[in-house]
Short mmCIF file of C-alpha atoms in Angstrom, two decimals:
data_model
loop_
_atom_site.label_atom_id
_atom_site.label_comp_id
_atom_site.label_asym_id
_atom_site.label_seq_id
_atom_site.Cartn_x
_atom_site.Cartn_y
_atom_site.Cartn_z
CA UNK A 1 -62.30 -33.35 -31.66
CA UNK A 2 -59.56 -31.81 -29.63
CA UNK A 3 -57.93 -31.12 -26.74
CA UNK A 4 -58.28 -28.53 -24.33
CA UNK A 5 -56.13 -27.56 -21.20
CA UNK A 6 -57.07 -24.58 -18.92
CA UNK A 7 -54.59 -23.68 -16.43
CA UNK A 8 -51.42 -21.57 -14.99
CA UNK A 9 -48.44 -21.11 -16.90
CA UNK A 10 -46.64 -23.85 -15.72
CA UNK A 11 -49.23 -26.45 -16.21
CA UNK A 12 -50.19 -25.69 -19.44
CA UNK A 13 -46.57 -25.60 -21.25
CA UNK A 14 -46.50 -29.31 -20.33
CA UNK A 15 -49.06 -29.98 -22.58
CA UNK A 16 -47.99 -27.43 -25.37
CA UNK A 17 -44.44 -29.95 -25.40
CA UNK A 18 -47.06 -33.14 -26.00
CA UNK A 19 -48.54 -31.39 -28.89
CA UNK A 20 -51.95 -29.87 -27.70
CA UNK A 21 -52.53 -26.72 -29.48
CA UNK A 22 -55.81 -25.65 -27.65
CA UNK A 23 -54.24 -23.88 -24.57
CA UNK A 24 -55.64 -21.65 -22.33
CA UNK A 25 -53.20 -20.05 -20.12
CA UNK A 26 -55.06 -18.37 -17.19
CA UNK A 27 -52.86 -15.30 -15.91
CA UNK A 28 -56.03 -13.97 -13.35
CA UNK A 29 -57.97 -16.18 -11.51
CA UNK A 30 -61.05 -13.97 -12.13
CA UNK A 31 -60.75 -14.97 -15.96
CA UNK A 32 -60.62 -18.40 -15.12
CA UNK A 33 -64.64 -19.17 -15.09
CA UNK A 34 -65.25 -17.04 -18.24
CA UNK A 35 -62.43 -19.15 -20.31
CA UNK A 36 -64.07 -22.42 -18.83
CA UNK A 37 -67.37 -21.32 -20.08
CA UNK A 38 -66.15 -20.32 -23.30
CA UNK A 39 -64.49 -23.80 -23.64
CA UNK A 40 -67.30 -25.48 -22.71
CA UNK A 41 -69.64 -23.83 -25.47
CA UNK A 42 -66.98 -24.80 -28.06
CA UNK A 43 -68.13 -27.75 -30.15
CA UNK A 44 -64.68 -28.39 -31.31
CA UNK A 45 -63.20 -29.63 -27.85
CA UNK A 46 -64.17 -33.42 -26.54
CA UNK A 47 -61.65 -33.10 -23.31
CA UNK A 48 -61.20 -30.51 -20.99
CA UNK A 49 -58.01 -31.06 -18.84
CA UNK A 50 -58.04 -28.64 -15.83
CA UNK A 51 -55.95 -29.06 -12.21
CA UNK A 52 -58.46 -29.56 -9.70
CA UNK A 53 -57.17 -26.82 -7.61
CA UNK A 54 -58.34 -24.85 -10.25
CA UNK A 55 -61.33 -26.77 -10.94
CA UNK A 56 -62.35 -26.12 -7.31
CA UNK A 57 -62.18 -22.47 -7.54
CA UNK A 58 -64.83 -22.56 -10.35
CA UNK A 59 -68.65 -21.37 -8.82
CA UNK A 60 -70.93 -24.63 -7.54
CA UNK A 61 -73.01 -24.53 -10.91
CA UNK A 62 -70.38 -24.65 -13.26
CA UNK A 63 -68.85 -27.43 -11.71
CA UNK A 64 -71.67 -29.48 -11.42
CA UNK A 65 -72.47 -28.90 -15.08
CA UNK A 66 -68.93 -29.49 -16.11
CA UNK A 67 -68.86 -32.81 -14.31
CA UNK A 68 -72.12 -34.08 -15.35
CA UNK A 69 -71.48 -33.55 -18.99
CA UNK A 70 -70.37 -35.76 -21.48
CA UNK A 71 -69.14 -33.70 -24.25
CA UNK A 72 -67.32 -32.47 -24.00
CA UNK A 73 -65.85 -34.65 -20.70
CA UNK A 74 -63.62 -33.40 -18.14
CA UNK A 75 -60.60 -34.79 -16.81
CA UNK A 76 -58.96 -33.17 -13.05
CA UNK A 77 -55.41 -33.71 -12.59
CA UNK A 78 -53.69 -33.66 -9.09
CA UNK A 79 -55.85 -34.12 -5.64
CA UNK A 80 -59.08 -36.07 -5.79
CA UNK A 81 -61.47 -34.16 -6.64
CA UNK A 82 -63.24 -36.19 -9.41
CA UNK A 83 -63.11 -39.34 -7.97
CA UNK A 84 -64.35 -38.42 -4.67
CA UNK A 85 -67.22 -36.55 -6.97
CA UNK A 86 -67.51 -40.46 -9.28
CA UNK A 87 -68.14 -41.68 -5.86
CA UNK A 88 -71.00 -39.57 -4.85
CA UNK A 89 -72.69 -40.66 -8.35
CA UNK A 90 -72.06 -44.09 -7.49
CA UNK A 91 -73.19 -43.93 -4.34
CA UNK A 92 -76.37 -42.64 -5.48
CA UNK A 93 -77.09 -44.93 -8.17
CA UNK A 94 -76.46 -47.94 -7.09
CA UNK A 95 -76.50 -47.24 -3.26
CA UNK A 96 -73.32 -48.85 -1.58
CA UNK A 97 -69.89 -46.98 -2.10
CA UNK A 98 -68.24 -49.27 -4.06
CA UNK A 99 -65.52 -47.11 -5.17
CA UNK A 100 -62.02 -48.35 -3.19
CA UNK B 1 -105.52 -44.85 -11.68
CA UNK B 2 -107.56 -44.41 -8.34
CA UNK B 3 -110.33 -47.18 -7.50
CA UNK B 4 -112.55 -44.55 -7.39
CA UNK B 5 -112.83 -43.68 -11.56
CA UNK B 6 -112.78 -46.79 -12.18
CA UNK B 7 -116.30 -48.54 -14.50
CA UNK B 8 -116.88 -51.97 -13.33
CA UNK B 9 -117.52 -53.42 -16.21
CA UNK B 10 -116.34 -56.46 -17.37
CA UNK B 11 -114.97 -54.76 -20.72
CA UNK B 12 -112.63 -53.44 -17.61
CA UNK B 13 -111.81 -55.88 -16.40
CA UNK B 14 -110.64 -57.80 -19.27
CA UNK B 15 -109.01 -54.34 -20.74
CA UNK B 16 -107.18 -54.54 -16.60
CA UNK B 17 -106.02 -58.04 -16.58
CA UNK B 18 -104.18 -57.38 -20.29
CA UNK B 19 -102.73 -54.35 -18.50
CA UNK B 20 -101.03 -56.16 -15.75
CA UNK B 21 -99.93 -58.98 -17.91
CA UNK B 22 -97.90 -56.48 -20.07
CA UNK B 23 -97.10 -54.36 -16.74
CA UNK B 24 -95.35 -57.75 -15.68
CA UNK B 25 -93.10 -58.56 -18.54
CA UNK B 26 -92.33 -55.44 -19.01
CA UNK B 27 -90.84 -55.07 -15.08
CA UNK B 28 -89.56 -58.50 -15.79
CA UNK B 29 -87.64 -57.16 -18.52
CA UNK B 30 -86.50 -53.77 -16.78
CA UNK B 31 -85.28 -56.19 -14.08
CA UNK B 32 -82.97 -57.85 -16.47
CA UNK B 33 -81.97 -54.97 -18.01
CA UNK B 34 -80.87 -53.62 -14.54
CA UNK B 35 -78.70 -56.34 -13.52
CA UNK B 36 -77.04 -56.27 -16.65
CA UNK B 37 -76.39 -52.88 -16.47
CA UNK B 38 -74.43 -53.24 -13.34
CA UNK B 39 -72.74 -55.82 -14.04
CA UNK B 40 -71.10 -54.02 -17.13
CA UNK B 41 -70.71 -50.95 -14.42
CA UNK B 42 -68.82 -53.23 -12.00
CA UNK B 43 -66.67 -53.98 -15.32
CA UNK B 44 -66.05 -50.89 -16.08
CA UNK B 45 -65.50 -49.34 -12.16
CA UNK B 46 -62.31 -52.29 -11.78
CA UNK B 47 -60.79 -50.72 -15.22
CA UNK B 48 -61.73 -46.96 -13.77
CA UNK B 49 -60.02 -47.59 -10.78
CA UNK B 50 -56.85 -48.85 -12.31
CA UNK B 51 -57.24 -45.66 -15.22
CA UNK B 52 -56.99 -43.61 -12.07
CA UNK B 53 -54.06 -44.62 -10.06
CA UNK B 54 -52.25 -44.57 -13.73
CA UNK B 55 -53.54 -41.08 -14.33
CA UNK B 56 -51.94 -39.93 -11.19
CA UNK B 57 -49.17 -41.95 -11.70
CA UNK B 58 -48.29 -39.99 -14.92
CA UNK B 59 -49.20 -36.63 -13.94
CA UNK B 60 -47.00 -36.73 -10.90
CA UNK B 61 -44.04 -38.46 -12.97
CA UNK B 62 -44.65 -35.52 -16.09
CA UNK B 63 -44.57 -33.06 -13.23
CA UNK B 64 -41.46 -33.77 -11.92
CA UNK B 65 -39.52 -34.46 -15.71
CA UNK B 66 -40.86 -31.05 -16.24
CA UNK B 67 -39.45 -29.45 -12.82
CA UNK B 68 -35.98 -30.52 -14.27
CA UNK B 69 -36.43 -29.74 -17.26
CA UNK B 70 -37.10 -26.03 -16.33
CA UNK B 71 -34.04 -26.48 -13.69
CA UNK B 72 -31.97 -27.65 -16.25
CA UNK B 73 -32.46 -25.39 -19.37
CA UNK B 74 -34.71 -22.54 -18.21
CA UNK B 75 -38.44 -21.72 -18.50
CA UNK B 76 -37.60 -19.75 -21.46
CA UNK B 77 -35.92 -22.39 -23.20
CA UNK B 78 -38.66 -24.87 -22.32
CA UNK B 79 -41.29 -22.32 -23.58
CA UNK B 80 -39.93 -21.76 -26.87
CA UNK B 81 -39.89 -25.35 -27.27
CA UNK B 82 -43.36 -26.22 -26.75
CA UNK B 83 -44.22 -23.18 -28.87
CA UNK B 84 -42.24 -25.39 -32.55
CA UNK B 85 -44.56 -28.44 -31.42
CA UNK B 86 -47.19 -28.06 -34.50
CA UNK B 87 -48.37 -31.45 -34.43
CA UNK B 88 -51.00 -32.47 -31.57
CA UNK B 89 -53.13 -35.75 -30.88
CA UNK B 90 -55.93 -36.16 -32.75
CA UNK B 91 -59.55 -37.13 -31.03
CA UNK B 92 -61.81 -39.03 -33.08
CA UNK B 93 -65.13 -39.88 -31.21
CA UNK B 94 -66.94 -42.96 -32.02
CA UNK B 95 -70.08 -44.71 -30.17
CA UNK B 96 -70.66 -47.85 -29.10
CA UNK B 97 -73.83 -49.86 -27.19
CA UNK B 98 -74.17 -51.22 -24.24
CA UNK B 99 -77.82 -52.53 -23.69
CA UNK B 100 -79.13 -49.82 -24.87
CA UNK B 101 -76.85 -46.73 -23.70
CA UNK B 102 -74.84 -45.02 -25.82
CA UNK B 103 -71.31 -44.64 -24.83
CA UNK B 104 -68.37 -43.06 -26.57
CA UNK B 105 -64.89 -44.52 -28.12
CA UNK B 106 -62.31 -41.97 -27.80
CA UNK B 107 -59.51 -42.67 -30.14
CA UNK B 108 -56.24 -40.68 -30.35
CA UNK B 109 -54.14 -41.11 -33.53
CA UNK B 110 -50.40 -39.18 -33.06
CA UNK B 111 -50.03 -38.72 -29.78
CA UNK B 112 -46.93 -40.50 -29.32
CA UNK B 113 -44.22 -38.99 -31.80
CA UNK B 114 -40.36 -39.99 -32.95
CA UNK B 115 -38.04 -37.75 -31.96
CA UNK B 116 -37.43 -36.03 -35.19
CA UNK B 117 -41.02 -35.73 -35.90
CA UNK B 118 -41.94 -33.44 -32.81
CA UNK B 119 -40.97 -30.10 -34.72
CA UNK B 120 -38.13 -29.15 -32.26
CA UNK B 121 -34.58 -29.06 -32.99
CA UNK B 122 -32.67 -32.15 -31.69
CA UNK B 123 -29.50 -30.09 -31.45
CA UNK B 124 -30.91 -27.40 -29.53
CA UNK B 125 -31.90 -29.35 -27.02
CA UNK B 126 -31.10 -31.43 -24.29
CA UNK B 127 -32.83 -34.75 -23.55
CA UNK B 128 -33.96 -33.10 -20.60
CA UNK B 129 -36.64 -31.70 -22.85
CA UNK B 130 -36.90 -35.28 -24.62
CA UNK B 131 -38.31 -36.93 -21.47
CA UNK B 132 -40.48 -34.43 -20.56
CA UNK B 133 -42.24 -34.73 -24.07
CA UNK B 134 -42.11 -38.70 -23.83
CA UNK B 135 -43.71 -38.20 -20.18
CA UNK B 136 -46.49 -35.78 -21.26
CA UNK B 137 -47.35 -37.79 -23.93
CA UNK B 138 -48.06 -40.40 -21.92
CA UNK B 139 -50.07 -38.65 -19.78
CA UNK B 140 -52.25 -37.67 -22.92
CA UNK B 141 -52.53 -40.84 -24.10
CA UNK B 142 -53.79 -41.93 -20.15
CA UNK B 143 -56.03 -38.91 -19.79
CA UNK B 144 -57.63 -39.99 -23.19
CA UNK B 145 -58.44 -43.46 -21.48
CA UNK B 146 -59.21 -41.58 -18.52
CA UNK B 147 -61.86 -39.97 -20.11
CA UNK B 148 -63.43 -42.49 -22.44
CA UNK B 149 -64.01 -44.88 -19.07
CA UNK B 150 -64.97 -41.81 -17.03
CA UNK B 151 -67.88 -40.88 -19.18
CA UNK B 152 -68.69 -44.13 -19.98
CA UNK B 153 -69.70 -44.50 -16.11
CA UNK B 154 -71.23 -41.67 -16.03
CA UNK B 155 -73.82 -42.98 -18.31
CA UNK B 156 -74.17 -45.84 -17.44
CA UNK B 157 -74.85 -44.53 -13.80
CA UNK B 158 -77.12 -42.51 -15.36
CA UNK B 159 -79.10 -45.46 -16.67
CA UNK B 160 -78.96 -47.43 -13.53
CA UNK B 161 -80.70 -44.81 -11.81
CA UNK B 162 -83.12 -44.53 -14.83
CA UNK B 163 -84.00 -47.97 -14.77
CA UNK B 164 -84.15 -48.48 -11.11
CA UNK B 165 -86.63 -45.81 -10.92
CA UNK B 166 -88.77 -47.62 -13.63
CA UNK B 167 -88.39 -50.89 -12.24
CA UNK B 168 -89.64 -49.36 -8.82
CA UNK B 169 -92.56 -47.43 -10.08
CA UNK B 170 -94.04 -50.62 -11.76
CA UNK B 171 -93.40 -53.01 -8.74
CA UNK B 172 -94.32 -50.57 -6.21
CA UNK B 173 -96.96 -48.05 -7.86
CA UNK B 174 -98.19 -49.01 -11.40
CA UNK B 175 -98.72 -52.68 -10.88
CA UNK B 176 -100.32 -52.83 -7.44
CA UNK B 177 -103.17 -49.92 -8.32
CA UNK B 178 -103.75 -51.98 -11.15
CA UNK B 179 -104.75 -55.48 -9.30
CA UNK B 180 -106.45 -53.16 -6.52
CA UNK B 181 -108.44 -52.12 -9.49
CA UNK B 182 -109.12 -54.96 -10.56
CA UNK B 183 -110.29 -56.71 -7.25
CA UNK B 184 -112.47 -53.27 -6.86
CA UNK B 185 -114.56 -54.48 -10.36
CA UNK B 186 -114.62 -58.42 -9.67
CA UNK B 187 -116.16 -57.33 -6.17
CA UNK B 188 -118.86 -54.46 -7.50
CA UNK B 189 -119.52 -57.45 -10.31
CA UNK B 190 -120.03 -60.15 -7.80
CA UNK B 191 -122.32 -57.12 -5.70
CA UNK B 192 -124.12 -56.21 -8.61
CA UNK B 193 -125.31 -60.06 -9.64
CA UNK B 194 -126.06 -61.15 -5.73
CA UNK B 195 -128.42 -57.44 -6.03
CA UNK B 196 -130.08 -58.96 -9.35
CA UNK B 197 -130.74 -62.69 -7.64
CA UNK B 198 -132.24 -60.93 -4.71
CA UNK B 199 -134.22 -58.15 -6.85
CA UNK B 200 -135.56 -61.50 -9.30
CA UNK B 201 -136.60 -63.44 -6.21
CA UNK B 202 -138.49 -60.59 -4.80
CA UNK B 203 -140.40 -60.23 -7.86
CA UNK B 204 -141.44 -63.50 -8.04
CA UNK B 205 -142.67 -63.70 -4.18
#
């Protein structure tokens, strides 16, 4: 199982200093949803790391898919966008918000 | 199971009144197995909580070591750098049980390195570039947690709402058509025998 992180330049060399070879440097934001999906199809990769500004710009159905799954599981850096999305499930489930 | 299609019969019957007894234990069951899924969930949302305050912690602190980095030795510098890293963390996935739902173990072996084992000359560079490695590989080793507790409440979410559901259905649905079909065939019984008495007695008269 590896590691995979999907974002811009900057954000990605980061990782490339920690040692994570599975990079995915998007140049053009319309490239962005294809690399996700081909990420997402590889068995190899248990985490996906993405910046949630970039994980927002992803279509509604990819997201949700990405969110719910468990393998491989993604991780948003920056903003709030999982937790606030954790909450929801929550919320759902067990019906108070018990999340902060 | 509508009190129409119902036989009443007292093979029913019997056959009914097993039903609901296992109908019963089983919901008792559930039950338990509900509460003792969240309970484990609140266990796991105080350690998700603190995960995530870390997370962000060591993304915004990795952020900024890399900001001077770059200020410090250039992008190029930095870039050729992370391009002599050969070694990365390892993920090995294992899966433990709680009451019943399966949830992963993510390990990571290597994540953290010694200086002189990260591929990089240490003459090159400046420790600049040392921190920033120390303060991304932190963050790996936090996203790693991050994600082990993350799916782990996913699924058990996931079976919460499962066995809510279930618990519902039989308390709600499955259990009460059962005794309404049951008082349906003691009543057509009772019917049937007072019909008998009454067709005997004319008989005899």
């Amino acid at each position: 199982m590896e590691l995979a992180v999907v974002g811009d330049g900057e954000f990605v060399t980061g990782f490339r200093l920690a040692g994570v070879q599975k990079v995915y440097k998007i140049n053009e934001e319309s490239k962005l949803e294809e690399t996700v999906k081909g990420i997402f199809n590889d068995s190899s990769i248990g985490i996906i790391v993405m910046h949630s500004n970039d994980f927002n710009k992803l279509p509604e159905t990819l997201r949700d898919t990405l969110s719910e799954s468990v393998e491989p599981t993604l991780v948003t850096l920056g903003g709030t966008g999982q937790s606030s999305n954790l909450r929801d499930k929550i919320k759902q489930a067990v019906g108070v918000d018990l999340w902060k | 199971m509508g009190t129409k299609d119902v036989k009443p019969t007292r093979s029913e019957l019997i056959e009914l009144k097993k039903k609901i007894k296992l109908s019963q234990s089983g919901h008792k069951l559930l039950k338990m197995k509900r509460d003792g899924l969240i309970l484990e969930f609140f266990e796991i949302l105080n350690k998700a909580k603190g995960v995530r305050n870390e997370l962000d912690d060591a993304y915004d602190n990795a952020t900024e070591k890399i900001g001077i980095a770059e200020a410090v030795e250039g992008r190029m510098v930095i870039k050729s750098t992370a391009l002599a890293l050969k070694e990365g963390p390892v993920i090995s996935l294992e899966s433990h049980n709680i009451m019943g739902v399966v949830v992963p173990k993510i390990e990571a072996s290597s994540v953290h390195k010694s200086i002189n084992k990260r591929g990089y000359g240490i003459l090159g560079t400046s420790s600049c570039i040392d921190e920033t490695v120390d303060s991304y590989e932190i963050l790996v080793d936090k996203i790693i947690l991050a994600a082990e507790i993350e799916t782990t409440m996913k699924r058990l979410l996931e079976d919460i709402e499962k066995t809510k559901r279930r618990v519902n259905a039989l308390e709600f649905k499955v259990i009460p058509e059962m005794q309404e079909a049951m008082d349906f065939i003691r009543f057509r019984l009772d019917e049937m025998e007072r019909e008998n008495t009454f067709r005997l007695k004319r008989i005899k008269a």
